PDB file of C-alpha atoms in Angstrom:
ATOM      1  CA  UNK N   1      41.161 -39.591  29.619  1.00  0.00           C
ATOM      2  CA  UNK N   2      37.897 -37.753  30.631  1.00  0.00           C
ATOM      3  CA  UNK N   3      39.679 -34.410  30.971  1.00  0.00           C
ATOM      4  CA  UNK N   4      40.918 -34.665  27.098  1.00  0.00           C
ATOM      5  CA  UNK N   5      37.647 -35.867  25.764  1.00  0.00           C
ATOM      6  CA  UNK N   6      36.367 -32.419  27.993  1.00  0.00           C
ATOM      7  CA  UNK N   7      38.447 -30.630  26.068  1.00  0.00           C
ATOM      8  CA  UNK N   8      38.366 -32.214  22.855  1.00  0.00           C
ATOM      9  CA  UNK N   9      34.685 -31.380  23.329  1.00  0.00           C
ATOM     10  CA  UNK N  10      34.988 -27.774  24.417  1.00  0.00           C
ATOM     11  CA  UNK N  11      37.122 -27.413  21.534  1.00  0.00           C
ATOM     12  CA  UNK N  12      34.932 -28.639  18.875  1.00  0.00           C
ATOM     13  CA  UNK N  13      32.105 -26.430  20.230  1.00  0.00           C
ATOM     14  CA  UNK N  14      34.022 -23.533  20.341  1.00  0.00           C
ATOM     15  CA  UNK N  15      34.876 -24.270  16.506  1.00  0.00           C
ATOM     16  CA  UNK N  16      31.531 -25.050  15.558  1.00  0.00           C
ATOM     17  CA  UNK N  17      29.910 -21.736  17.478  1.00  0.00           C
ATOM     18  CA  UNK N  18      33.342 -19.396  15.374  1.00  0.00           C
ATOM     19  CA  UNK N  19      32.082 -21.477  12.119  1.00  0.00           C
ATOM     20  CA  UNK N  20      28.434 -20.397  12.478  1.00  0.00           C
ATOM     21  CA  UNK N  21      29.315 -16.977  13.555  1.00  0.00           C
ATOM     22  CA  UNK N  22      31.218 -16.353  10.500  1.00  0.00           C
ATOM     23  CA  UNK N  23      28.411 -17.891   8.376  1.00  0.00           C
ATOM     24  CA  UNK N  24      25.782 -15.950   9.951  1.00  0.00           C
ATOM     25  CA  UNK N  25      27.401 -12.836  10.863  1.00  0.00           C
ATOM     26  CA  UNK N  26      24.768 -11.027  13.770  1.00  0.00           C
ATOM     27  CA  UNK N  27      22.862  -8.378  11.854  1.00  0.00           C
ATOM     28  CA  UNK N  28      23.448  -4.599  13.087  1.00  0.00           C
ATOM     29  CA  UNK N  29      20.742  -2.423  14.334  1.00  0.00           C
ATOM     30  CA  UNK N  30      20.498   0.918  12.971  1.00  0.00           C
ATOM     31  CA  UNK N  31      19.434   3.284  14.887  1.00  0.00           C
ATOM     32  CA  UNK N  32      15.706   3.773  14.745  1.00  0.00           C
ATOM     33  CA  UNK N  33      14.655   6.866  12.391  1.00  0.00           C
ATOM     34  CA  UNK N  34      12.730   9.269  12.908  1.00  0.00           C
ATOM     35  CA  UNK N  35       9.282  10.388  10.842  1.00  0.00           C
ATOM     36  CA  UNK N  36      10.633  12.267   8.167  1.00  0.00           C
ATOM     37  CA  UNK N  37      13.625   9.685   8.080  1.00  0.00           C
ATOM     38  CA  UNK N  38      11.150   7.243   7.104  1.00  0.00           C
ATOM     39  CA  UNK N  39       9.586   9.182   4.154  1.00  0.00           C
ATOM     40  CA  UNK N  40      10.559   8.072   1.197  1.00  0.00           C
ATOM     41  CA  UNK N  41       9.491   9.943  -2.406  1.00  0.00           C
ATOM     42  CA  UNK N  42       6.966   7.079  -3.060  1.00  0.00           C
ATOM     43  CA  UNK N  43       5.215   7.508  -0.527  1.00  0.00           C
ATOM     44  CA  UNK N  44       4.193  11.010  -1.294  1.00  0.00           C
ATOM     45  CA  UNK N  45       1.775   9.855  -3.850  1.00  0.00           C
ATOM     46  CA  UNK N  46      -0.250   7.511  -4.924  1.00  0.00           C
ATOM     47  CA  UNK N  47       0.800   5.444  -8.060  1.00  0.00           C
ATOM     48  CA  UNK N  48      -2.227   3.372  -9.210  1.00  0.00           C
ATOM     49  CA  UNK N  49      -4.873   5.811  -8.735  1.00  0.00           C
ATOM     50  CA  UNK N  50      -4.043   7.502 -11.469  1.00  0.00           C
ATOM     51  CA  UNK N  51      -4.552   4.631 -13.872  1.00  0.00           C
ATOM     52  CA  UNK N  52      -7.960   4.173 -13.533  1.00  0.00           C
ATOM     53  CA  UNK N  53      -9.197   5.764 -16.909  1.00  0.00           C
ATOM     54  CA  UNK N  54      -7.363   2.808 -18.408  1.00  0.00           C
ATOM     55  CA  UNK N  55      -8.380   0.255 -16.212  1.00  0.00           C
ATOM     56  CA  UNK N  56     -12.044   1.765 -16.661  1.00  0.00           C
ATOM     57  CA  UNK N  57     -10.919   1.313 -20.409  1.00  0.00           C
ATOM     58  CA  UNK N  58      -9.794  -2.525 -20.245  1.00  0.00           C
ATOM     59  CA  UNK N  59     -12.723  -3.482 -18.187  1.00  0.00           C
ATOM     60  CA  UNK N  60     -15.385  -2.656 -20.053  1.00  0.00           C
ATOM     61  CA  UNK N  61     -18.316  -4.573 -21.456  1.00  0.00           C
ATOM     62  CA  UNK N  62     -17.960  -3.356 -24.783  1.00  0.00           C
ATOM     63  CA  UNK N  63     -15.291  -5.702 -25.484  1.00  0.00           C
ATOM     64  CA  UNK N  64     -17.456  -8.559 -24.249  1.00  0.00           C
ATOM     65  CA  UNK N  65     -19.973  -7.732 -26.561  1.00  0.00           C
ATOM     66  CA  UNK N  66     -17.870  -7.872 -29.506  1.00  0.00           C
ATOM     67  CA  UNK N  67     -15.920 -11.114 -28.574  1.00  0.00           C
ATOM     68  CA  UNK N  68     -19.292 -12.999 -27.999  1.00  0.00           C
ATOM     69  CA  UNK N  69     -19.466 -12.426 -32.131  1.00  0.00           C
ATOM     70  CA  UNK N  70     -16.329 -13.502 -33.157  1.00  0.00           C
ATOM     71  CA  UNK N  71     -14.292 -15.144 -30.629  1.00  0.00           C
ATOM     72  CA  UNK N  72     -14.983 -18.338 -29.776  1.00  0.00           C
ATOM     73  CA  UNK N  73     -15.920 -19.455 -26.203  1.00  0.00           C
ATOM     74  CA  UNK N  74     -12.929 -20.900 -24.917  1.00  0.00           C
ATOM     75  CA  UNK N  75     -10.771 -17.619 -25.812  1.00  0.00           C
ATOM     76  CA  UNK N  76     -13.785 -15.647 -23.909  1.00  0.00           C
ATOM     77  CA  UNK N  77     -13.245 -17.194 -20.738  1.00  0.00           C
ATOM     78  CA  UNK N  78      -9.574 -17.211 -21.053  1.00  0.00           C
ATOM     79  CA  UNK N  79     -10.250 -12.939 -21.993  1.00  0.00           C
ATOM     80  CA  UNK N  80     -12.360 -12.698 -18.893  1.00  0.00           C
ATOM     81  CA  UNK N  81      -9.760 -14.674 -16.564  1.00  0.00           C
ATOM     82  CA  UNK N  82      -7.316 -12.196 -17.790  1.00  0.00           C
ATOM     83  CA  UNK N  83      -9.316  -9.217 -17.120  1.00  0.00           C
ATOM     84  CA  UNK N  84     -10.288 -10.607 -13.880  1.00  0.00           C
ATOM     85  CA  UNK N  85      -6.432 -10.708 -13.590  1.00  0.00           C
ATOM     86  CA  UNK N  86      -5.888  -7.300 -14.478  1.00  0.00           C
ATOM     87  CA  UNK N  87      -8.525  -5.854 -12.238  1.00  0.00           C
ATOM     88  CA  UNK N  88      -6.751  -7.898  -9.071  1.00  0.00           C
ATOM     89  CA  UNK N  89      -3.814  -6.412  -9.902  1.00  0.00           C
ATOM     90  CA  UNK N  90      -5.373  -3.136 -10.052  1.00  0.00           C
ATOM     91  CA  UNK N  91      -7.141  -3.673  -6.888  1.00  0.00           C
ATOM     92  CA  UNK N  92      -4.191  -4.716  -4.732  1.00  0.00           C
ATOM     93  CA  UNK N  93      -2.650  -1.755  -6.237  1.00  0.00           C
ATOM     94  CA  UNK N  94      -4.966   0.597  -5.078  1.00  0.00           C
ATOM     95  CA  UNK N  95      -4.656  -1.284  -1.003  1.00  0.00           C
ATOM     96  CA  UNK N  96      -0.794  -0.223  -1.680  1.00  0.00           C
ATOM     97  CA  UNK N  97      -1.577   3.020  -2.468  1.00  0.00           C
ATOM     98  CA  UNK N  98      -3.820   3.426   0.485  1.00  0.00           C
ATOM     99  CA  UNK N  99      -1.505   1.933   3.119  1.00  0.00           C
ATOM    100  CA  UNK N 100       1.387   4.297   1.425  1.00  0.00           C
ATOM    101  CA  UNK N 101      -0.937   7.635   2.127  1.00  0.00           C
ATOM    102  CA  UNK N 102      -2.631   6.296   5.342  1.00  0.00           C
ATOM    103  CA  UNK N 103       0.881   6.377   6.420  1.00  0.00           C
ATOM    104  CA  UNK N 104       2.291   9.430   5.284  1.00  0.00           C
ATOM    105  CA  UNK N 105      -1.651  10.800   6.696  1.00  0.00           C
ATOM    106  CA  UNK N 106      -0.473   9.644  10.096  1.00  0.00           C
ATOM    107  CA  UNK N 107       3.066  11.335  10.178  1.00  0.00           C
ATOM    108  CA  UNK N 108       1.421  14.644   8.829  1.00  0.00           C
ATOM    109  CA  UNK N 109      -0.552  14.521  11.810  1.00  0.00           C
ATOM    110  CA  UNK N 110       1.920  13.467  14.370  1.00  0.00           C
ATOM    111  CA  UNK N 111       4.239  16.467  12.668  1.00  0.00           C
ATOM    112  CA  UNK N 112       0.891  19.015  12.663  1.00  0.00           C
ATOM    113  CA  UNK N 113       0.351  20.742  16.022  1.00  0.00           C
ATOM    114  CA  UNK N 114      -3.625  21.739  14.775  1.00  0.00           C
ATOM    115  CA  UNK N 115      -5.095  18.159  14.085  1.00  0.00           C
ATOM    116  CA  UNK N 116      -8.160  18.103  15.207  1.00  0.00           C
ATOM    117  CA  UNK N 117     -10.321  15.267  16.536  1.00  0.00           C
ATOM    118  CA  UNK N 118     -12.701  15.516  13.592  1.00  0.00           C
ATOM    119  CA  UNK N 119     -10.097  14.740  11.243  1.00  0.00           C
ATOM    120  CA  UNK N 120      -8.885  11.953  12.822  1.00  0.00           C
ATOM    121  CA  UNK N 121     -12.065  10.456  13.103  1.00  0.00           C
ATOM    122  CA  UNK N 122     -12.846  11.532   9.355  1.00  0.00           C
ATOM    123  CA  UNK N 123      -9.948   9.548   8.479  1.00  0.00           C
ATOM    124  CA  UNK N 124     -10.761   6.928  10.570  1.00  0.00           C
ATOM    125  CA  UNK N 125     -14.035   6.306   8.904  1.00  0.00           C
ATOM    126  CA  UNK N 126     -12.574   6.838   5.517  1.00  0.00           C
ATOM    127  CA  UNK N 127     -10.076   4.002   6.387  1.00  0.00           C
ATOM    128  CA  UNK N 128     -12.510   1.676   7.695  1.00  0.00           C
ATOM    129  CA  UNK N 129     -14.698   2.550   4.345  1.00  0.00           C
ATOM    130  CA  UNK N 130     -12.049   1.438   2.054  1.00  0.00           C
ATOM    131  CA  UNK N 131     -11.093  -1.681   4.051  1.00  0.00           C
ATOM    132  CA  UNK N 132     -14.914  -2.544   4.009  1.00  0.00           C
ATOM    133  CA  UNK N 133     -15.419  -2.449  -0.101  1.00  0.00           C
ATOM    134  CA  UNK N 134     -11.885  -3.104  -0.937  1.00  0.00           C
ATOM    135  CA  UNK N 135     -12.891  -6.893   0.929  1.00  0.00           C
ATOM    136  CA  UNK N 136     -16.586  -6.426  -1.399  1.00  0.00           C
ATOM    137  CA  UNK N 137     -14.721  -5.532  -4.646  1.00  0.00           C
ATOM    138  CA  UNK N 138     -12.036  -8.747  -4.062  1.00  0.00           C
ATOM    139  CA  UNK N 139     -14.900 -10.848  -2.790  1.00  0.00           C
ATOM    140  CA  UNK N 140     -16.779  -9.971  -6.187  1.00  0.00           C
ATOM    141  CA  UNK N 141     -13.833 -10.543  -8.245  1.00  0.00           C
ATOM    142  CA  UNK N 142     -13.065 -14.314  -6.863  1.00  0.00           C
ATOM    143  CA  UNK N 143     -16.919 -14.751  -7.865  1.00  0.00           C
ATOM    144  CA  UNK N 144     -16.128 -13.687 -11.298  1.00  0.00           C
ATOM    145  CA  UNK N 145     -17.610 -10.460 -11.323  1.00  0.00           C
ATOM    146  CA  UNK N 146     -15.431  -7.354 -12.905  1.00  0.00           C
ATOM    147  CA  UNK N 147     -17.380  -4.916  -9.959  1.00  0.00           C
ATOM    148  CA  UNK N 148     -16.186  -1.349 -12.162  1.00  0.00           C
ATOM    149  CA  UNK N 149     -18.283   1.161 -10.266  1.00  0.00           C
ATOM    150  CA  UNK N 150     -17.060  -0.384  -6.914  1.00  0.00           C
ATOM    151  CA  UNK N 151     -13.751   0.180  -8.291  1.00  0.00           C
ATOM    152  CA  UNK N 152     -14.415   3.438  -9.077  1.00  0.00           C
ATOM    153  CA  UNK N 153     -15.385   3.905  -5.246  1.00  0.00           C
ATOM    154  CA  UNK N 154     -12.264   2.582  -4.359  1.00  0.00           C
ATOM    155  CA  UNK N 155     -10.081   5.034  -6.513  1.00  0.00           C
ATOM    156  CA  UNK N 156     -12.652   7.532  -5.344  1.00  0.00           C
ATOM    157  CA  UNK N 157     -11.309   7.278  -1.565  1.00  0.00           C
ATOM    158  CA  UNK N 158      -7.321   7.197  -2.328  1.00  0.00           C
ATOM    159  CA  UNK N 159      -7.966  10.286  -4.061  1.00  0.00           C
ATOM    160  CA  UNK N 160     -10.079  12.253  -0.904  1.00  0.00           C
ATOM    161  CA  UNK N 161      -6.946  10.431   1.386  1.00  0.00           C
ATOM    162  CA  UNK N 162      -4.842  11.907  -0.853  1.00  0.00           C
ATOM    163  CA  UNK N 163      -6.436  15.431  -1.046  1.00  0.00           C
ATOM    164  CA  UNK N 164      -6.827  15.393   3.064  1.00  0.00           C
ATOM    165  CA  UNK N 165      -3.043  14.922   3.064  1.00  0.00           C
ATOM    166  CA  UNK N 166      -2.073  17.831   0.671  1.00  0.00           C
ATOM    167  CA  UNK N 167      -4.753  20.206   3.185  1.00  0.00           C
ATOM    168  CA  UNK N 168      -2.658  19.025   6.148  1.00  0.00           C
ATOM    169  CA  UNK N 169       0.497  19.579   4.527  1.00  0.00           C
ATOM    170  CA  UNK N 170      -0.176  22.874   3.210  1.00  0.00           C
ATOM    171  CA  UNK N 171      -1.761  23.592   6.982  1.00  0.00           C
ATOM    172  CA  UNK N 172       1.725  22.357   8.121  1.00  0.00           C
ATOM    173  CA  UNK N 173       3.990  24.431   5.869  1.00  0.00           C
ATOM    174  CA  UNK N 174       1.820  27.429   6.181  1.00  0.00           C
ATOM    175  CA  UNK N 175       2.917  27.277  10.098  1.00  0.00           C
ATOM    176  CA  UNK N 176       6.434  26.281   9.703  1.00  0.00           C
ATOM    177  CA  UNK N 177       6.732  29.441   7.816  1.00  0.00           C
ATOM    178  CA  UNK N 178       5.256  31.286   9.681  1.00  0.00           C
ATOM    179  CA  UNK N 179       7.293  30.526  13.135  1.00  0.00           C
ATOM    180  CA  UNK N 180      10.135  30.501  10.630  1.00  0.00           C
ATOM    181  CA  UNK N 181       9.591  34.273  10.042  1.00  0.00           C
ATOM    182  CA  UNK N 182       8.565  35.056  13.773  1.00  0.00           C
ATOM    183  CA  UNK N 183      12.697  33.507  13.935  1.00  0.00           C
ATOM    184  CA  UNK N 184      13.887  35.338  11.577  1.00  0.00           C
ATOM    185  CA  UNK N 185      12.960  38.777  12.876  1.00  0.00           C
TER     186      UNK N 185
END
């Protein structure tokens, strides 16, 4: 009697553990890519920046001035909560953009055989700079504040990550072609 409730028991694990298996099938591992594997045609440049004339457009206190005349005050505030909004969305666009080049800056330099110290620590600073007013500009904006020139800043640094990115890949294909011709002949 014990051995067939044993086995009664074994059996019903064993279905249970084939039951869940087939529900939750193990996930596969790829194998783990390599630098360039990861690149992807996003991350070559940034997509927000490049909006900022509008934003700069949509933000401004022009429009405040005329909707104090004609609008009354309970469409202003609902105005200003949307541009408050808009400039959030802007903002955590701008982080995205950042984190896309910081990346891409790293694999340049991990590909580039002449980075030197003072551009890592350039880039360093530059990172630590935007993390420092990108916290100001988001602190500002849950206060209620539209902080434009600090957004400006902000757009400011994506683009100087972005240019330091096109010097080291220029550096990089400039020497890839090079040892490509010293192959070739």
């Amino acid at each position: 009697m014990i051995a067939t409730a044993a086995f009664v028991i074994t059996l019903a694990l064993v279905l249970l553990g084939l039951l869940f298996w087939l529900l939750f099938p193990p996930q596969r591992r790829e194998r783990p890519k390599s630098a360039l594997d990861r690149l992807e045609v996003e991350d070559l440049r940034s997509l927000h920046s490049r909006y900022f004339p509008q934003i700069r457009q949509a933000l401004s206190a022009s429009d405040g001035a005329f909707l104090q005349r004609r609008v009354p005050r309970r469409a202003r505030r609902v105005w200003q909560a949307e541009r408050r909004h808009v400039a959030q969305q802007y903002l955590d666009g701008l982080r995205n953009d950042f984190r896309k080049l910081n990346r891409l800056a790293r694999t340049v330099a991990a590909l580039s055989p002449h980075v030197s110290r003072r551009q890592e620590i350039e880039r360093f600073w530059l990172c630590r700079h935007f993390h420092v007013l990108y916290w100001i500009v988001g602190l500002r904006l849950q206060l209620g504040f539209i902080p434009l020139p600090q957004l400006a800043s902000l757009t400011d640094l994506v683009g100087r990550l972005s240019l330091q990115i096109e010097a080291a890949m220029a550096l990089l294909e400039r020497d890839s072609s090079s040892l490509r011709e010293t192959f070739t002949t």
